[in-house]
Amino acid sequence: MDLKANVPSGPIDTAWSRHKFEMKLVSPANKRKYNLIVVGSGLAGASAAASLAELGYEVRCFCYQDSPRRAHSIGAQGGINAAKNYANDGDSVFRLFYDTVKGGDFRAREANVYRLAEVSGNIIDQCVAQGVPFAREYSGYLANRSFGGAQVSRTFYARGQTGQQLLLGAYQALSRQIAAGKVTMYPRTEMLDLVLVDGKARGIVTRDLVSGKVESHAGDAVILATGGYGNVFFLSTNAKGSNVTAIWRAHKLGAGFANPCFTQIHPTCIPVSGDYQSKLTLMSESLRNDGRVWVPTKAGDNRKPRDIAEGDRDYYLERRYPAFGNLVPRDVASRAAKAVCDEGKGVGPGGRSVYLDFADAIKRLGEGGVRERYGNLFDMYERITAEDPYKGPMRIYPAVHYAMGGLWVDYNLMSTIPGLFVLGEANFSDHGANRLGASALMQGLADGYFVIPYTIGGYLASTKLAKVDREGQDFKRAEVEVNERTKRLLGNKGKRTAMSLHRELGKLLWENCGMARNAAGLRATAARIPELREEFWSQVIVPGSGSDLNQALEYAGRVADFMEFGEIMCLDALERSESCGCHYREEFQTEEGEAKRNDAEFAHVAVWEYRGPGQAERRHTEPLTFENVHLAQRSYK
Amino acid sequence: MNVVLMVWRQENRDTAGRLQRIEAKDISSEMSFLEMLDVVNERLILAGERPIAFDHDCREGICGSCGVVINGTAHGPRRGTTTCQLHMREFHDGQTIVIEPYRAKPFPVLRDLVVDRSALDRITAAGGFVSASTGSAPDGNAIPVAKPKAEAAMDAAACIGCGACVAACPNAAAMLFVGAKISHLGLLPQGQPERWMRAEAMVAAMDREGFGPCTNVTECAAVCPKEINLSVIARMNRDRMAAVFLVARRSPRGDTA
């Protein structure tokens, strides 16, 4: 497997400029001769589709939702980072780069991260121009707030709905191109396979989720912006439809899958309330700016939170990490919450939650001040739990949130399959083993607005592309496979629903490949998953037909892919004999219980190659070198 | 708790539908409304019956996918709350709950509770944007925006495009939805150059899609899960009116002079 990262040589701070100049261009008159396929319409997909259409390419964009505006980027609450240094507090491109590499626990590629920091300011400019209603000061200038893992205020936000507003900006830009006839939009359409012709990505097979029609689309390049795979755990903060299918099918055709064991567990989510739970709701990390996290000092203290005196409370983040306090990065905060709950100090039913308390903030800012900053989050908490967070502390617990792992891409965001580009959460590139808060929106939009418009031109201008036709045999073969799979799912006479099997898989992974992992648990789980997969294919019951709207069928197909993907997650976690970022192997910890990296052996990206059914996947590595940020033990003390 | 569902079942766009009675037993009051439907669907699948189709995705009240009419009210009994954030504690043991899809001519039913809301996307495509191509923007702080204006724009921008306003309106008007976008962009300096064109184009698209007129019933704002204020409709009407007067100043090519 060729893992050439194609990073420009020479100084990092001018690498992207040089690369942009060195890439070949597609002339304006020729752009309209290229057909590009974009799968996904979230921040990365919508911004890419709109920007490429503005350049003159013919674009087709696909999403499973009924409208591109509903992609799950919309759920992001807290904000978007940019190295504007409007706050005059010492921020710079280099500092954002440094924080991101360090926050990712030195498992990201330096050059990609530097470019991300470099274009971060342009994103804010672009979004403001689109009419994104960012929060403002009374001066009329943009407001900033601080976020976990950083000591500067560089986060731009639109109340607690930043993802929504940024996505609507991208969606509106996309809509303009749809009206102009430059983008053809296919909502309620799911990609079920990738098609390669002569080893290059040249199209996809889709299923119309209303009519059930399976058809092919041919193009000159394929861009996957299909989000993360967190729903493999069943319970996560992802939308119910979020899935691994698009990138998994690409993986099975030759795209290397990088660091699948890197899944971010977000520290501040509303705890599980029962067996029927269908998803977990995130409470923005921005709440940790003003909320204080604590548990009772004594295990089993069942008093009401307001009856517990200051002296009987353990503000454990402030105690363990005095420099960052409640603003430590997500992986650290999540593990700390798990640790206090494991000690029996957790609160609420089952003892699996901690308090996030705003009493001090309300004293300092008044209820109105807190409402202005977090009103919609407080309302959401109250709607879900029926508890009023203005009167007592919230209860929170970590939940699966974001996939740092994803398809391997080079500096041009191209996977190991020529012509297959991967953007946003679906790729692995920028966040290493832990993503900092407010960096997902930044990366999705950087990839879509400011990276792919250049790099795809470089690919198209320097690649000879034969004419392909969706009536060709490569397409027909893929369609047959898709149809057979559907038939197999529908024809099964089992006794279990896809949801019950998915729940079982999720529980297994949460317990063994979640916040803490060990070799024995991972080995057992990697062995158990193939059995569960067998059970899925022999026991799953999928009602209805394939020729109309059938949500149970859509869902079963996604679960089938999770059943395969879960195994490689465990194997990846097992092979990585170190702790780093979100990946916490119990065998590898410092005396203080922090993650202990092994840079000598694991300062690399692990990339998995599919080698056919029944064959073990092969693990490759891309070594990571750190020339600009010194490898060091992360410390937030 | 036990509840009795009367759920709209319809095969597809072209067939007639009917209400089906389904008993939902042993429901926890802590479940969300959609989790209750999940439980019912799991039981239907195991019994060999067709599960109820309904749109949903984020389940945290922001994507706008979900939305059904519950006992006659779009998104159900709790104000300012999407269907996915509604919990069963809002209902009582033994209650009958009637669940219907959004009903409006521009929203054809695709199956059961799933409707086609693509008309709203077409209205946005007609003009609900600022034509700022990627790369053309000045520095984000180049144009200050007064905080109250930015806040008012954000109030309008909070619309999630769920279509409840249309479902609640006896005229099936989409004016709260359209007014929200026209207000959001029209309040900001970045939205000024296309302000009149936008209002005219979006209102024309709204009419073309078959949405009805506003007769000040105000049901739209009452059911809006994001509590968009009715004043957005006044702003839309004013901008659109201004656009009509500006038509006289247009060049023959159709550009605004």
mmCIF file of C-alpha atoms in Angstrom, chain A residues 305-463:
data_model
loop_
_atom_site.group_PDB
_atom_site.id
_atom_site.type_symbol
_atom_site.label_atom_id
_atom_site.label_comp_id
_atom_site.label_asym_id
_atom_site.label_seq_id
_atom_site.Cartn_x
_atom_site.Cartn_y
_atom_site.Cartn_z
ATOM 1 C CA PRO A 305 -26.127 18.469 45.595
ATOM 2 C CA ARG A 306 -27.063 21.753 47.273
ATOM 3 C CA ASP A 307 -26.909 20.068 50.694
ATOM 4 C CA ILE A 308 -23.307 19.014 50.155
ATOM 5 C CA ALA A 309 -21.014 21.626 51.722
ATOM 6 C CA GLU A 310 -18.016 22.983 49.808
ATOM 7 C CA GLY A 311 -15.655 20.985 51.995
ATOM 8 C CA ASP A 312 -17.374 17.730 51.025
ATOM 9 C CA ARG A 313 -16.986 18.343 47.300
ATOM 10 C CA ASP A 314 -14.149 17.253 45.056
ATOM 11 C CA TYR A 315 -13.632 19.634 42.139
ATOM 12 C CA TYR A 316 -11.417 16.963 40.691
ATOM 13 C CA LEU A 317 -10.391 18.675 37.441
ATOM 14 C CA GLU A 318 -9.336 21.849 39.263
ATOM 15 C CA ARG A 319 -7.517 19.715 41.797
ATOM 16 C CA ARG A 320 -5.660 17.487 39.343
ATOM 17 C CA TYR A 321 -4.996 20.052 36.620
ATOM 18 C CA PRO A 322 -4.600 23.457 38.260
ATOM 19 C CA ALA A 323 -3.281 25.187 35.093
ATOM 20 C CA PHE A 324 -6.208 24.232 32.846
ATOM 21 C CA GLY A 325 -8.775 23.294 35.494
ATOM 22 C CA ASN A 326 -12.167 22.603 33.965
ATOM 23 C CA LEU A 327 -10.757 23.406 30.520
ATOM 24 C CA VAL A 328 -8.514 20.354 30.082
ATOM 25 C CA PRO A 329 -8.869 18.604 26.704
ATOM 26 C CA ARG A 330 -11.733 16.235 26.159
ATOM 27 C CA ASP A 331 -9.882 12.964 26.515
ATOM 28 C CA VAL A 332 -8.442 14.017 29.862
ATOM 29 C CA ALA A 333 -11.797 15.272 31.164
ATOM 30 C CA SER A 334 -13.607 12.115 30.067
ATOM 31 C CA ARG A 335 -11.126 9.758 31.674
ATOM 32 C CA ALA A 336 -11.185 11.757 34.887
ATOM 33 C CA ALA A 337 -14.992 11.457 35.022
ATOM 34 C CA LYS A 338 -14.794 7.722 34.483
ATOM 35 C CA ALA A 339 -12.142 7.441 37.199
ATOM 36 C CA VAL A 340 -14.225 9.169 39.882
ATOM 37 C CA CYS A 341 -17.288 7.122 38.932
ATOM 38 C CA ASP A 342 -15.229 3.930 39.097
ATOM 39 C CA GLU A 343 -14.256 4.989 42.639
ATOM 40 C CA GLY A 344 -17.948 5.029 43.524
ATOM 41 C CA LYS A 345 -18.232 8.803 43.730
ATOM 42 C CA GLY A 346 -20.483 9.128 40.706
ATOM 43 C CA VAL A 347 -23.911 10.669 41.228
ATOM 44 C CA GLY A 348 -27.409 10.065 39.889
ATOM 45 C CA PRO A 349 -29.123 6.752 39.112
ATOM 46 C CA GLY A 350 -26.482 4.031 38.766
ATOM 47 C CA GLY A 351 -23.729 6.396 39.875
ATOM 48 C CA ARG A 352 -22.542 7.026 36.328
ATOM 49 C CA SER A 353 -22.507 10.818 36.185
ATOM 50 C CA VAL A 354 -20.811 13.885 37.674
ATOM 51 C CA TYR A 355 -22.052 17.369 38.459
ATOM 52 C CA LEU A 356 -21.486 20.375 36.212
ATOM 53 C CA ASP A 357 -22.350 23.262 38.456
ATOM 54 C CA PHE A 358 -23.191 26.844 37.483
ATOM 55 C CA ALA A 359 -23.922 28.213 40.941
ATOM 56 C CA ASP A 360 -20.716 30.291 40.979
ATOM 57 C CA ALA A 361 -21.262 31.547 37.448
ATOM 58 C CA ILE A 362 -24.814 32.593 38.309
ATOM 59 C CA LYS A 363 -23.472 34.420 41.364
ATOM 60 C CA ARG A 364 -20.888 36.185 39.213
ATOM 61 C CA LEU A 365 -22.872 36.910 36.030
ATOM 62 C CA GLY A 366 -26.443 36.725 37.276
ATOM 63 C CA GLU A 367 -29.005 34.322 35.845
ATOM 64 C CA GLY A 368 -29.444 36.660 32.861
ATOM 65 C CA GLY A 369 -25.759 36.591 32.065
ATOM 66 C CA VAL A 370 -25.674 32.809 32.131
ATOM 67 C CA ARG A 371 -28.855 32.661 30.075
ATOM 68 C CA GLU A 372 -27.330 34.891 27.412
ATOM 69 C CA ARG A 373 -24.335 32.572 27.026
ATOM 70 C CA TYR A 374 -25.948 29.180 27.381
ATOM 71 C CA GLY A 375 -29.720 29.724 27.330
ATOM 72 C CA ASN A 376 -30.536 27.234 24.611
ATOM 73 C CA LEU A 377 -28.328 24.563 26.198
ATOM 74 C CA PHE A 378 -29.995 25.005 29.554
ATOM 75 C CA ASP A 379 -33.407 24.779 27.911
ATOM 76 C CA MET A 380 -32.384 21.608 26.109
ATOM 77 C CA TYR A 381 -31.140 20.062 29.335
ATOM 78 C CA GLU A 382 -34.407 20.883 31.042
ATOM 79 C CA ARG A 383 -36.504 19.454 28.205
ATOM 80 C CA ILE A 384 -34.648 16.153 28.271
ATOM 81 C CA THR A 385 -34.200 15.643 32.008
ATOM 82 C CA ALA A 386 -37.066 17.710 33.476
ATOM 83 C CA GLU A 387 -34.492 19.249 35.865
ATOM 84 C CA ASP A 388 -33.818 23.004 35.973
ATOM 85 C CA PRO A 389 -30.060 23.675 35.670
ATOM 86 C CA TYR A 390 -30.490 27.247 36.947
ATOM 87 C CA LYS A 391 -31.584 25.768 40.280
ATOM 88 C CA GLY A 392 -29.238 22.821 40.643
ATOM 89 C CA PRO A 393 -26.182 21.411 38.866
ATOM 90 C CA MET A 394 -26.438 19.496 35.616
ATOM 91 C CA ARG A 395 -25.486 15.854 35.613
ATOM 92 C CA ILE A 396 -23.154 14.837 32.825
ATOM 93 C CA TYR A 397 -21.211 11.807 31.643
ATOM 94 C CA PRO A 398 -18.885 11.151 28.692
ATOM 95 C CA ALA A 399 -20.299 9.811 25.433
ATOM 96 C CA VAL A 400 -18.975 8.786 22.045
ATOM 97 C CA HIS A 401 -18.765 11.880 19.905
ATOM 98 C CA TYR A 402 -16.240 12.172 17.097
ATOM 99 C CA ALA A 403 -14.081 9.910 14.952
ATOM 100 C CA MET A 404 -10.499 11.093 14.593
ATOM 101 C CA GLY A 405 -9.792 7.969 12.594
ATOM 102 C CA GLY A 406 -11.026 7.636 9.037
ATOM 103 C CA LEU A 407 -9.814 6.960 5.554
ATOM 104 C CA TRP A 408 -6.131 7.699 5.107
ATOM 105 C CA VAL A 409 -5.442 10.708 2.903
ATOM 106 C CA ASP A 410 -2.303 12.391 1.655
ATOM 107 C CA TYR A 411 -1.597 16.136 1.780
ATOM 108 C CA ASN A 412 -3.988 16.557 -1.164
ATOM 109 C CA LEU A 413 -6.761 14.789 0.774
ATOM 110 C CA MET A 414 -6.608 11.887 -1.667
ATOM 111 C CA SER A 415 -6.981 8.357 -0.329
ATOM 112 C CA THR A 416 -4.919 5.374 -1.429
ATOM 113 C CA ILE A 417 -7.386 5.026 -4.323
ATOM 114 C CA PRO A 418 -6.495 7.569 -7.036
ATOM 115 C CA GLY A 419 -9.368 9.973 -7.622
ATOM 116 C CA LEU A 420 -11.015 9.245 -4.280
ATOM 117 C CA PHE A 421 -10.811 12.283 -2.016
ATOM 118 C CA VAL A 422 -11.974 12.253 1.569
ATOM 119 C CA LEU A 423 -12.904 15.379 3.538
ATOM 120 C CA GLY A 424 -13.964 16.339 7.027
ATOM 121 C CA GLU A 425 -14.580 13.800 9.761
ATOM 122 C CA ALA A 426 -14.466 10.974 7.213
ATOM 123 C CA ASN A 427 -10.703 11.358 6.828
ATOM 124 C CA PHE A 428 -8.093 10.917 9.526
ATOM 125 C CA SER A 429 -5.754 13.757 8.920
ATOM 126 C CA ASP A 430 -5.709 16.636 11.354
ATOM 127 C CA HIS A 431 -6.683 15.698 14.882
ATOM 128 C CA GLY A 432 -4.305 12.907 15.765
ATOM 129 C CA ALA A 433 -5.479 10.902 18.750
ATOM 130 C CA ASN A 434 -7.684 13.630 20.211
ATOM 131 C CA ARG A 435 -9.542 16.525 18.654
ATOM 132 C CA LEU A 436 -9.673 19.866 20.403
ATOM 133 C CA GLY A 437 -13.041 21.515 20.876
ATOM 134 C CA ALA A 438 -14.210 23.798 18.045
ATOM 135 C CA SER A 439 -11.771 22.217 15.602
ATOM 136 C CA ALA A 440 -14.152 19.907 13.747
ATOM 137 C CA LEU A 441 -16.040 22.769 12.127
ATOM 138 C CA MET A 442 -12.739 24.390 11.242
ATOM 139 C CA GLN A 443 -11.455 21.239 9.561
ATOM 140 C CA GLY A 444 -14.660 20.439 7.660
ATOM 141 C CA LEU A 445 -14.784 23.918 6.172
ATOM 142 C CA ALA A 446 -11.033 24.163 5.574
ATOM 143 C CA ASP A 447 -11.160 20.945 3.548
ATOM 144 C CA GLY A 448 -14.233 22.003 1.577
ATOM 145 C CA TYR A 449 -13.686 25.709 0.976
ATOM 146 C CA PHE A 450 -9.933 26.050 0.844
ATOM 147 C CA VAL A 451 -8.153 22.745 0.219
ATOM 148 C CA ILE A 452 -10.081 20.532 -2.191
ATOM 149 C CA PRO A 453 -10.774 23.314 -4.736
ATOM 150 C CA TYR A 454 -7.011 23.480 -5.293
ATOM 151 C CA THR A 455 -5.911 19.878 -4.876
ATOM 152 C CA ILE A 456 -8.593 18.300 -7.033
ATOM 153 C CA GLY A 457 -7.534 20.618 -9.854
ATOM 154 C CA GLY A 458 -3.996 19.371 -9.443
ATOM 155 C CA TYR A 459 -5.211 15.783 -9.767
ATOM 156 C CA LEU A 460 -7.470 16.375 -12.748
ATOM 157 C CA ALA A 461 -4.882 18.427 -14.634
ATOM 158 C CA SER A 462 -2.167 15.826 -14.222
ATOM 159 C CA THR A 463 -4.155 12.629 -14.709
#
